[in-house]
């Protein structure tokens, strides 16, 4: 023991003396200096934190809003390909319960929280794909056959365990260090989630308590346990039922608040810092999380950076994984590939789009019908919109030199 009766000072009537062993002293110091509740950084907690919920909504909606289509490289160009079975799965209904956008949203959601998202590929007896079904990452078990080295993925859904080979799964990652196990927001931003949860709980308790801090009531005379309890109960009752009113203390009582005020704890700054942390972990600009500067020009540039720096790596990963798992070897050898439509995320206002179309048409990059298709307009009649145009003052260096030579020969 580190405290004994022999060393203890003579107590007053209102004081208590207890003997504590070393473990009890450690617990006492922990309660005194580290009394905060250990808040779990699980999905349920994270979903209630506004920055995390906003980041989840933004990323999953962005990936779900980009449709995927089949193309083929041939004759020096890239042409859309009609594949009745694959088009139905990618554009109409991947399974009977959900549409393509919802399926992609769930896939990204699983990757966001747990690091990996899985899409089960179900085939009929002829090997044709019939369904693409998102599978829950939580509870997934990866096994390796010791004899063959083959990987197997076990998923338990509604009490039923299903086993998949890697070829029967579309696998996407939020982040990964080894290509096998992913790391999601719950693992990467654990401290930020717990800190924001603590800040929200503090704010809730603060206002539930009538914006009143805890404190100590001092009295001039000695008080036994029963007297102290009565003073505490009466003061709590007065503070809770008569909040925002003036308290009158008699018998020489003095109230001293304990704890930091919100301005001293930099409450607003800490919440803003959490948004910055979430922005760093997810790559989402702060203005999209309703924080930071809200200037139109800078936000437009940040939106472009969001597409290029944040979404494009996911888009590339998804395109490679989908086309390898959903296309046959024959289709791949024939130059077929899958692409997600990222252009929809880059569309600006009507003035900006018209300026882009004008430059593309005048330089022969797009024909008018291609620009009209991007605006959901019908082609021009009689095939007029299929012609390509180029300004007369734009020419090749070779042709210009030949023209100069011809003029010189004429002279």
CSV table of C-alpha atoms in Angstrom, one decimal:
chain,number,residue,atom,x,y,z
A,1,UNK,CA,0.0,0.0,0.0
A,2,UNK,CA,1.1,3.5,-0.7
A,3,UNK,CA,-1.3,5.2,1.7
A,4,UNK,CA,-1.7,4.2,5.3
A,5,UNK,CA,-3.6,5.4,8.4
A,6,UNK,CA,-0.3,6.3,10.1
A,7,UNK,CA,0.7,8.7,7.3
A,8,UNK,CA,-2.7,10.1,6.7
A,9,UNK,CA,-3.5,13.6,8.2
A,10,UNK,CA,-6.2,13.9,10.8
A,11,UNK,CA,-9.5,14.0,8.8
A,12,UNK,CA,-12.2,16.7,9.2
A,13,UNK,CA,-15.7,15.6,9.9
A,14,UNK,CA,-16.7,15.9,6.2
A,15,UNK,CA,-13.7,14.0,4.8
A,16,UNK,CA,-13.1,10.3,4.1
A,17,UNK,CA,-9.8,8.3,4.3
A,18,UNK,CA,-9.4,5.1,2.4
A,19,UNK,CA,-6.4,2.7,2.0
A,20,UNK,CA,-5.6,2.0,-1.6
A,21,UNK,CA,-3.3,-0.6,-3.2
A,22,UNK,CA,-1.2,0.2,-6.2
A,23,UNK,CA,-3.9,-1.1,-8.8
A,24,UNK,CA,-6.5,1.1,-7.1
A,25,UNK,CA,-4.2,4.1,-7.3
A,26,UNK,CA,-3.7,3.5,-11.0
A,27,UNK,CA,-7.4,3.3,-11.6
A,28,UNK,CA,-7.9,6.4,-9.5
A,29,UNK,CA,-5.3,8.4,-11.6
A,30,UNK,CA,-6.9,7.1,-14.8
A,31,UNK,CA,-10.3,8.2,-13.7
A,32,UNK,CA,-8.9,11.6,-12.6
A,33,UNK,CA,-6.8,12.4,-15.7
A,34,UNK,CA,-8.2,10.1,-18.5
A,35,UNK,CA,-11.8,9.9,-17.5
A,36,UNK,CA,-13.1,10.2,-21.1
A,37,UNK,CA,-15.2,7.4,-22.5
A,38,UNK,CA,-13.5,5.2,-25.0
A,39,UNK,CA,-15.6,5.8,-28.1
A,40,UNK,CA,-15.7,3.1,-30.7
A,41,UNK,CA,-14.7,4.0,-34.3
A,42,UNK,CA,-17.0,1.6,-35.9
A,43,UNK,CA,-19.4,2.1,-38.9
A,44,UNK,CA,-22.4,2.9,-36.7
A,45,UNK,CA,-20.4,5.6,-34.9
A,46,UNK,CA,-18.9,7.0,-38.1
A,47,UNK,CA,-22.3,7.2,-39.9
A,48,UNK,CA,-23.4,9.7,-37.3
A,49,UNK,CA,-20.4,12.0,-37.9
A,50,UNK,CA,-21.4,14.6,-40.5
A,51,UNK,CA,-18.0,14.9,-42.3
A,52,UNK,CA,-17.7,11.1,-42.6
A,53,UNK,CA,-21.3,10.7,-43.8
A,54,UNK,CA,-20.9,13.5,-46.3
A,55,UNK,CA,-17.7,11.9,-47.7
A,56,UNK,CA,-19.4,8.6,-48.0
A,57,UNK,CA,-22.4,10.1,-49.8
A,58,UNK,CA,-20.2,12.1,-52.2
A,59,UNK,CA,-17.9,9.2,-53.2
A,60,UNK,CA,-20.6,6.6,-53.5
A,61,UNK,CA,-22.9,8.9,-55.5
A,62,UNK,CA,-20.1,10.0,-57.8
A,63,UNK,CA,-19.2,6.4,-58.7
A,64,UNK,CA,-22.8,5.3,-59.0
A,65,UNK,CA,-23.6,8.2,-61.4
A,66,UNK,CA,-21.0,7.1,-64.0
A,67,UNK,CA,-22.4,4.5,-66.3
A,68,UNK,CA,-20.2,1.8,-67.9
A,69,UNK,CA,-20.4,0.8,-71.5
A,70,UNK,CA,-18.6,-1.6,-73.9
A,71,UNK,CA,-16.3,-0.3,-76.7
A,72,UNK,CA,-14.0,-1.8,-79.3
A,73,UNK,CA,-10.8,-0.6,-80.9
A,74,UNK,CA,-11.0,-1.2,-84.7
A,75,UNK,CA,-10.1,0.6,-87.9
A,76,UNK,CA,-8.1,3.1,-86.0
A,77,UNK,CA,-11.0,4.2,-84.0
A,78,UNK,CA,-13.0,3.4,-80.8
A,79,UNK,CA,-16.6,2.3,-81.4
A,80,UNK,CA,-19.5,1.4,-79.1
A,81,UNK,CA,-20.4,-2.3,-79.1
A,82,UNK,CA,-23.8,-3.7,-78.6
A,83,UNK,CA,-23.8,-6.8,-76.4
A,84,UNK,CA,-27.3,-7.8,-75.4
A,85,UNK,CA,-26.4,-9.8,-72.3
A,86,UNK,CA,-23.7,-7.4,-70.9
A,87,UNK,CA,-25.6,-4.3,-71.8
A,88,UNK,CA,-28.6,-5.6,-69.8
A,89,UNK,CA,-26.4,-6.2,-66.7
A,90,UNK,CA,-24.5,-2.9,-66.9
A,91,UNK,CA,-27.3,-0.6,-68.1
A,92,UNK,CA,-30.6,-2.1,-67.1
A,93,UNK,CA,-30.5,-4.6,-64.2
A,94,UNK,CA,-27.5,-6.4,-62.7
A,95,UNK,CA,-29.8,-8.4,-60.5
A,96,UNK,CA,-33.5,-8.5,-59.7
A,97,UNK,CA,-33.2,-6.4,-56.6
A,98,UNK,CA,-31.4,-3.3,-57.8
A,99,UNK,CA,-30.4,-1.2,-60.8
A,100,UNK,CA,-26.9,-0.5,-62.0
A,101,UNK,CA,-26.4,2.8,-60.1
A,102,UNK,CA,-27.5,1.3,-56.8
A,103,UNK,CA,-25.3,-1.7,-57.4
A,104,UNK,CA,-22.2,0.5,-58.0
A,105,UNK,CA,-23.1,2.7,-55.0
A,106,UNK,CA,-23.2,-0.4,-52.7
A,107,UNK,CA,-19.9,-1.7,-54.1
A,108,UNK,CA,-18.2,1.7,-53.4
A,109,UNK,CA,-19.8,1.9,-50.0
A,110,UNK,CA,-18.4,-1.5,-48.9
A,111,UNK,CA,-15.0,-0.4,-50.1
A,112,UNK,CA,-15.3,3.0,-48.4
A,113,UNK,CA,-16.1,1.5,-45.0
A,114,UNK,CA,-14.1,-1.8,-45.0
A,115,UNK,CA,-11.4,-1.2,-47.7
A,116,UNK,CA,-12.8,-3.8,-50.2
A,117,UNK,CA,-16.0,-4.1,-52.2
A,118,UNK,CA,-17.1,-7.4,-53.8
A,119,UNK,CA,-19.5,-8.0,-56.6
A,120,UNK,CA,-20.5,-11.7,-57.0
A,121,UNK,CA,-20.6,-13.0,-60.6
A,122,UNK,CA,-23.3,-15.6,-61.0
A,123,UNK,CA,-23.3,-17.7,-64.2
A,124,UNK,CA,-25.7,-20.3,-65.7
A,125,UNK,CA,-24.6,-23.8,-66.7
A,126,UNK,CA,-23.4,-22.5,-70.1
A,127,UNK,CA,-21.1,-20.0,-68.4
A,128,UNK,CA,-23.2,-16.9,-69.3
A,129,UNK,CA,-23.3,-14.2,-66.6
A,130,UNK,CA,-26.8,-13.9,-65.2
A,131,UNK,CA,-26.4,-11.7,-62.1
A,132,UNK,CA,-24.0,-9.3,-60.5
A,133,UNK,CA,-24.7,-9.1,-56.8
A,134,UNK,CA,-22.9,-6.9,-54.2
A,135,UNK,CA,-21.6,-9.0,-51.2
A,136,UNK,CA,-21.0,-7.8,-47.6
A,137,UNK,CA,-17.3,-7.3,-46.8
A,138,UNK,CA,-17.8,-7.6,-43.1
A,139,UNK,CA,-17.3,-11.2,-42.0
A,140,UNK,CA,-15.6,-12.1,-45.3
A,141,UNK,CA,-12.9,-14.8,-44.9
A,142,UNK,CA,-10.0,-15.3,-47.3
A,143,UNK,CA,-8.5,-18.8,-47.4
A,144,UNK,CA,-5.5,-20.1,-49.2
A,145,UNK,CA,-5.4,-23.8,-50.2
A,146,UNK,CA,-2.1,-25.0,-48.9
A,147,UNK,CA,-1.7,-27.7,-51.6
A,148,UNK,CA,-2.5,-25.5,-54.7
A,149,UNK,CA,-2.1,-22.0,-53.4
A,150,UNK,CA,-5.6,-21.2,-54.7
A,151,UNK,CA,-7.4,-18.4,-52.9
A,152,UNK,CA,-11.1,-18.8,-51.8
A,153,UNK,CA,-13.4,-16.2,-50.5
A,154,UNK,CA,-16.1,-17.1,-48.0
A,155,UNK,CA,-19.2,-14.9,-47.5
A,156,UNK,CA,-22.0,-15.5,-45.0
A,157,UNK,CA,-25.3,-13.9,-46.0
A,158,UNK,CA,-28.5,-14.6,-43.9
A,159,UNK,CA,-26.8,-17.6,-42.3
A,160,UNK,CA,-25.8,-19.1,-45.7
A,161,UNK,CA,-22.1,-19.4,-46.5
A,162,UNK,CA,-21.1,-19.1,-50.1
A,163,UNK,CA,-17.6,-19.7,-51.4
A,164,UNK,CA,-16.2,-17.9,-54.5
A,165,UNK,CA,-13.0,-18.1,-56.5
A,166,UNK,CA,-11.3,-14.8,-57.4
A,167,UNK,CA,-12.6,-15.2,-61.0
A,168,UNK,CA,-16.1,-15.1,-59.7
A,169,UNK,CA,-15.7,-11.8,-57.9
A,170,UNK,CA,-15.3,-8.2,-59.0
A,171,UNK,CA,-13.0,-6.8,-56.3
A,172,UNK,CA,-12.4,-3.1,-55.8
A,173,UNK,CA,-10.4,-1.3,-53.1
A,174,UNK,CA,-10.6,2.0,-51.3
A,175,UNK,CA,-6.9,1.6,-50.5
A,176,UNK,CA,-4.6,-1.4,-50.2
A,177,UNK,CA,-1.0,-2.1,-49.4
A,178,UNK,CA,-0.8,-5.7,-50.7
A,179,UNK,CA,-3.6,-6.1,-53.3
A,180,UNK,CA,-5.4,-8.7,-51.1
A,181,UNK,CA,-6.6,-6.9,-48.0
A,182,UNK,CA,-8.0,-3.3,-48.2
A,183,UNK,CA,-8.0,-0.4,-45.8
A,184,UNK,CA,-11.2,1.7,-45.5
A,185,UNK,CA,-12.0,4.9,-43.7
A,186,UNK,CA,-12.8,2.9,-40.5
A,187,UNK,CA,-9.1,1.8,-40.4
A,188,UNK,CA,-7.4,4.9,-41.8
A,189,UNK,CA,-9.4,7.6,-40.0
A,190,UNK,CA,-9.9,5.8,-36.7
A,191,UNK,CA,-8.6,8.7,-34.6
A,192,UNK,CA,-10.5,11.4,-36.5
A,193,UNK,CA,-13.8,9.4,-36.2
A,194,UNK,CA,-13.3,9.0,-32.4
A,195,UNK,CA,-12.3,12.7,-32.0
A,196,UNK,CA,-15.3,13.9,-33.9
A,197,UNK,CA,-17.6,11.5,-32.0
A,198,UNK,CA,-16.3,12.9,-28.7
A,199,UNK,CA,-16.8,16.5,-29.8
A,200,UNK,CA,-20.4,15.8,-30.8
A,201,UNK,CA,-21.1,13.9,-27.6
A,202,UNK,CA,-19.6,16.8,-25.6
A,203,UNK,CA,-21.7,19.3,-27.4
A,204,UNK,CA,-24.9,17.3,-26.9
A,205,UNK,CA,-24.2,16.9,-23.2
A,206,UNK,CA,-23.3,20.5,-22.9
A,207,UNK,CA,-26.6,21.7,-24.3
A,208,UNK,CA,-28.6,19.0,-22.6
A,209,UNK,CA,-27.2,20.4,-19.4
A,210,UNK,CA,-28.5,23.8,-20.2
A,211,UNK,CA,-25.1,25.0,-21.4
A,212,UNK,CA,-24.0,24.7,-17.7
A,213,UNK,CA,-20.6,23.3,-16.8
A,214,UNK,CA,-20.2,20.9,-13.8
A,215,UNK,CA,-18.6,22.3,-10.7
A,216,UNK,CA,-18.1,22.3,-7.0
A,217,UNK,CA,-20.3,23.8,-4.3
A,218,UNK,CA,-18.3,24.9,-1.2
A,219,UNK,CA,-19.7,25.4,2.2
A,220,UNK,CA,-18.1,27.1,5.3
A,221,UNK,CA,-19.1,24.3,7.7
A,222,UNK,CA,-18.3,20.6,7.9
A,223,UNK,CA,-20.8,18.4,6.2
A,224,UNK,CA,-21.4,14.7,6.5
A,225,UNK,CA,-22.3,12.5,3.6
A,226,UNK,CA,-26.1,13.0,4.0
A,227,UNK,CA,-25.7,16.8,4.0
A,228,UNK,CA,-23.5,16.7,0.9
A,229,UNK,CA,-26.0,14.6,-1.0
A,230,UNK,CA,-28.8,16.9,-0.1
A,231,UNK,CA,-26.9,19.9,-1.3
A,232,UNK,CA,-25.9,18.2,-4.6
A,233,UNK,CA,-29.5,17.0,-5.3
A,234,UNK,CA,-31.0,20.4,-4.5
A,235,UNK,CA,-28.4,22.3,-6.6
A,236,UNK,CA,-28.9,19.8,-9.6
A,237,UNK,CA,-32.7,20.1,-9.4
A,238,UNK,CA,-32.5,23.9,-9.3
A,239,UNK,CA,-30.0,24.0,-12.2
A,240,UNK,CA,-32.0,21.6,-14.4
A,241,UNK,CA,-35.5,22.8,-13.8
A,242,UNK,CA,-34.6,26.6,-13.5
A,243,UNK,CA,-31.9,26.9,-16.1
A,244,UNK,CA,-31.1,30.4,-17.4
A,245,UNK,CA,-32.3,31.8,-14.1
A,246,UNK,CA,-30.2,33.4,-11.4
A,247,UNK,CA,-29.1,31.0,-8.6
A,248,UNK,CA,-29.1,32.3,-5.0
A,249,UNK,CA,-26.8,30.4,-2.6
A,250,UNK,CA,-27.1,30.7,1.1
A,251,UNK,CA,-25.2,29.5,4.2
A,252,UNK,CA,-21.9,30.7,2.7
A,253,UNK,CA,-22.1,28.5,-0.3
A,254,UNK,CA,-19.8,29.1,-3.2
A,255,UNK,CA,-20.1,27.6,-6.7
A,256,UNK,CA,-16.9,27.0,-8.7
A,257,UNK,CA,-17.3,25.6,-12.3
A,258,UNK,CA,-15.1,22.7,-13.4
A,259,UNK,CA,-14.1,22.1,-17.1
A,260,UNK,CA,-13.2,24.1,-20.1
A,261,UNK,CA,-15.6,26.5,-21.8
A,262,UNK,CA,-16.2,25.8,-25.5
A,263,UNK,CA,-14.1,28.9,-26.5
A,264,UNK,CA,-11.2,27.6,-24.3
A,265,UNK,CA,-11.5,24.1,-25.8
A,266,UNK,CA,-11.5,25.6,-29.3
A,267,UNK,CA,-14.6,23.6,-30.1
A,268,UNK,CA,-15.4,25.1,-33.5
A,269,UNK,CA,-11.8,24.8,-34.6
A,270,UNK,CA,-11.7,21.2,-33.6
A,271,UNK,CA,-14.8,20.4,-35.7
A,272,UNK,CA,-13.2,22.2,-38.6
A,273,UNK,CA,-10.0,20.2,-38.2
A,274,UNK,CA,-12.0,17.0,-38.3
A,275,UNK,CA,-13.3,18.1,-41.8
A,276,UNK,CA,-9.8,18.8,-42.9
A,277,UNK,CA,-8.7,15.3,-41.7
A,278,UNK,CA,-11.6,13.6,-43.5
A,279,UNK,CA,-10.6,15.6,-46.7
A,280,UNK,CA,-7.1,14.4,-46.4
A,281,UNK,CA,-8.1,10.7,-46.0
A,282,UNK,CA,-10.7,10.7,-48.8
A,283,UNK,CA,-9.3,13.2,-51.2
A,284,UNK,CA,-12.6,15.1,-51.3
A,285,UNK,CA,-12.2,19.0,-51.4
A,286,UNK,CA,-13.2,20.7,-48.2
A,287,UNK,CA,-15.8,22.9,-50.0
A,288,UNK,CA,-17.7,19.7,-50.9
A,289,UNK,CA,-17.8,18.9,-47.2
A,290,UNK,CA,-19.2,22.4,-46.5
A,291,UNK,CA,-16.0,23.8,-45.1
A,292,UNK,CA,-13.3,26.2,-46.3
A,293,UNK,CA,-13.6,28.8,-49.0
A,294,UNK,CA,-16.8,29.0,-51.2
A,295,UNK,CA,-15.5,30.9,-54.2
A,296,UNK,CA,-17.0,29.8,-57.5
A,297,UNK,CA,-13.7,29.8,-59.5
A,298,UNK,CA,-11.7,28.0,-56.9
A,299,UNK,CA,-14.5,25.5,-56.3
A,300,UNK,CA,-14.6,24.8,-60.0
A,301,UNK,CA,-10.9,24.0,-60.1
A,302,UNK,CA,-11.3,21.8,-57.0
A,303,UNK,CA,-14.1,19.9,-58.6
A,304,UNK,CA,-11.8,19.2,-61.6
A,305,UNK,CA,-9.0,18.2,-59.2
A,306,UNK,CA,-11.5,15.9,-57.4
A,307,UNK,CA,-12.4,14.1,-60.7
A,308,UNK,CA,-8.7,13.8,-61.8
A,309,UNK,CA,-7.0,13.1,-58.5
A,310,UNK,CA,-9.7,11.3,-56.5
A,311,UNK,CA,-12.2,9.7,-58.8
A,312,UNK,CA,-9.9,8.8,-61.8
A,313,UNK,CA,-7.8,6.2,-59.9
A,314,UNK,CA,-11.0,4.5,-58.8
A,315,UNK,CA,-12.5,4.7,-62.3
A,316,UNK,CA,-9.3,3.2,-63.8
A,317,UNK,CA,-9.3,0.4,-61.2
A,318,UNK,CA,-12.9,-0.4,-61.8
A,319,UNK,CA,-12.6,-0.4,-65.6
A,320,UNK,CA,-9.6,-2.8,-65.4
A,321,UNK,CA,-11.3,-5.2,-62.9
A,322,UNK,CA,-14.7,-5.2,-64.6
A,323,UNK,CA,-13.4,-5.8,-68.1
A,324,UNK,CA,-11.0,-8.6,-67.0
A,325,UNK,CA,-13.7,-10.4,-65.0
A,326,UNK,CA,-16.8,-9.8,-67.3
A,327,UNK,CA,-15.3,-10.0,-70.8
A,328,UNK,CA,-14.2,-13.3,-72.4
A,329,UNK,CA,-10.6,-13.8,-73.6
A,330,UNK,CA,-12.0,-13.7,-77.2
A,331,UNK,CA,-13.5,-10.3,-76.5
A,332,UNK,CA,-10.3,-8.9,-75.0
A,333,UNK,CA,-8.3,-10.2,-78.0
A,334,UNK,CA,-10.7,-8.5,-80.3
A,335,UNK,CA,-9.9,-5.2,-78.7
A,336,UNK,CA,-13.1,-4.8,-76.6
A,337,UNK,CA,-13.0,-2.9,-73.3
A,338,UNK,CA,-15.2,-1.2,-70.7
A,339,UNK,CA,-15.3,2.5,-70.0
A,340,UNK,CA,-17.0,4.6,-67.4
A,341,UNK,CA,-18.4,7.9,-68.5
A,342,UNK,CA,-16.4,10.5,-66.6
A,343,UNK,CA,-17.3,13.3,-68.9
A,344,UNK,CA,-20.6,13.8,-67.0
A,345,UNK,CA,-18.6,14.9,-63.9
A,346,UNK,CA,-16.6,17.4,-65.9
A,347,UNK,CA,-19.5,19.2,-67.5
A,348,UNK,CA,-19.5,22.9,-66.7
A,349,UNK,CA,-22.2,25.6,-67.2
A,350,UNK,CA,-23.7,26.2,-70.6
A,351,UNK,CA,-21.3,29.0,-71.4
A,352,UNK,CA,-18.3,26.9,-70.7
A,353,UNK,CA,-19.6,23.9,-72.6
A,354,UNK,CA,-20.5,26.0,-75.7
A,355,UNK,CA,-16.9,27.4,-75.7
A,356,UNK,CA,-15.5,23.9,-75.5
A,357,UNK,CA,-17.8,22.6,-78.3
A,358,UNK,CA,-16.8,25.6,-80.5
A,359,UNK,CA,-13.1,24.8,-80.2
A,360,UNK,CA,-13.6,21.1,-80.7
A,361,UNK,CA,-15.6,21.5,-83.8
A,362,UNK,CA,-13.4,24.3,-85.3
A,363,UNK,CA,-10.3,22.1,-84.8
A,364,UNK,CA,-11.9,19.0,-86.3
A,365,UNK,CA,-11.9,17.0,-83.0
A,366,UNK,CA,-15.8,16.6,-82.8
A,367,UNK,CA,-18.4,16.8,-85.5
A,368,UNK,CA,-21.6,18.7,-84.7
A,369,UNK,CA,-23.6,15.6,-84.1
A,370,UNK,CA,-21.2,14.4,-81.4
A,371,UNK,CA,-21.6,17.7,-79.6
A,372,UNK,CA,-25.4,17.5,-80.0
A,373,UNK,CA,-25.4,13.9,-78.6
A,374,UNK,CA,-23.6,15.2,-75.4
A,375,UNK,CA,-26.4,17.7,-75.0
A,376,UNK,CA,-29.1,14.9,-75.5
A,377,UNK,CA,-30.0,16.5,-78.9
A,378,UNK,CA,-31.0,14.7,-82.1
A,379,UNK,CA,-28.6,14.6,-85.1
A,380,UNK,CA,-28.9,17.2,-87.8
A,381,UNK,CA,-31.0,16.1,-90.8
A,382,UNK,CA,-29.6,14.5,-93.9
A,383,UNK,CA,-26.3,13.7,-92.2
A,384,UNK,CA,-25.1,17.3,-92.2
A,385,UNK,CA,-23.9,17.0,-88.6
A,386,UNK,CA,-21.5,14.1,-89.4
A,387,UNK,CA,-19.1,16.3,-91.4
A,388,UNK,CA,-15.9,17.5,-89.7
A,389,UNK,CA,-14.8,21.2,-90.0
A,390,UNK,CA,-11.6,23.0,-89.6
A,391,UNK,CA,-10.8,26.7,-89.7
A,392,UNK,CA,-9.1,27.9,-92.9
A,393,UNK,CA,-6.3,29.7,-91.0
A,394,UNK,CA,-5.2,26.4,-89.4
A,395,UNK,CA,-3.1,24.2,-91.6
A,396,UNK,CA,-0.2,21.8,-91.5
A,397,UNK,CA,3.4,23.1,-91.7
A,398,UNK,CA,4.1,20.9,-94.7
A,399,UNK,CA,1.1,22.2,-96.6
A,400,UNK,CA,2.0,25.8,-95.8
A,401,UNK,CA,5.6,25.2,-97.1
A,402,UNK,CA,4.3,23.6,-100.3
A,403,UNK,CA,2.0,26.7,-100.8
A,404,UNK,CA,4.9,29.1,-100.4
A,405,UNK,CA,7.0,27.1,-102.9
A,406,UNK,CA,4.2,27.1,-105.4
A,407,UNK,CA,3.8,30.9,-105.1
A,408,UNK,CA,7.6,31.2,-105.6
A,409,UNK,CA,7.6,29.1,-108.7
A,410,UNK,CA,4.7,31.1,-110.2
A,411,UNK,CA,6.8,34.3,-109.7
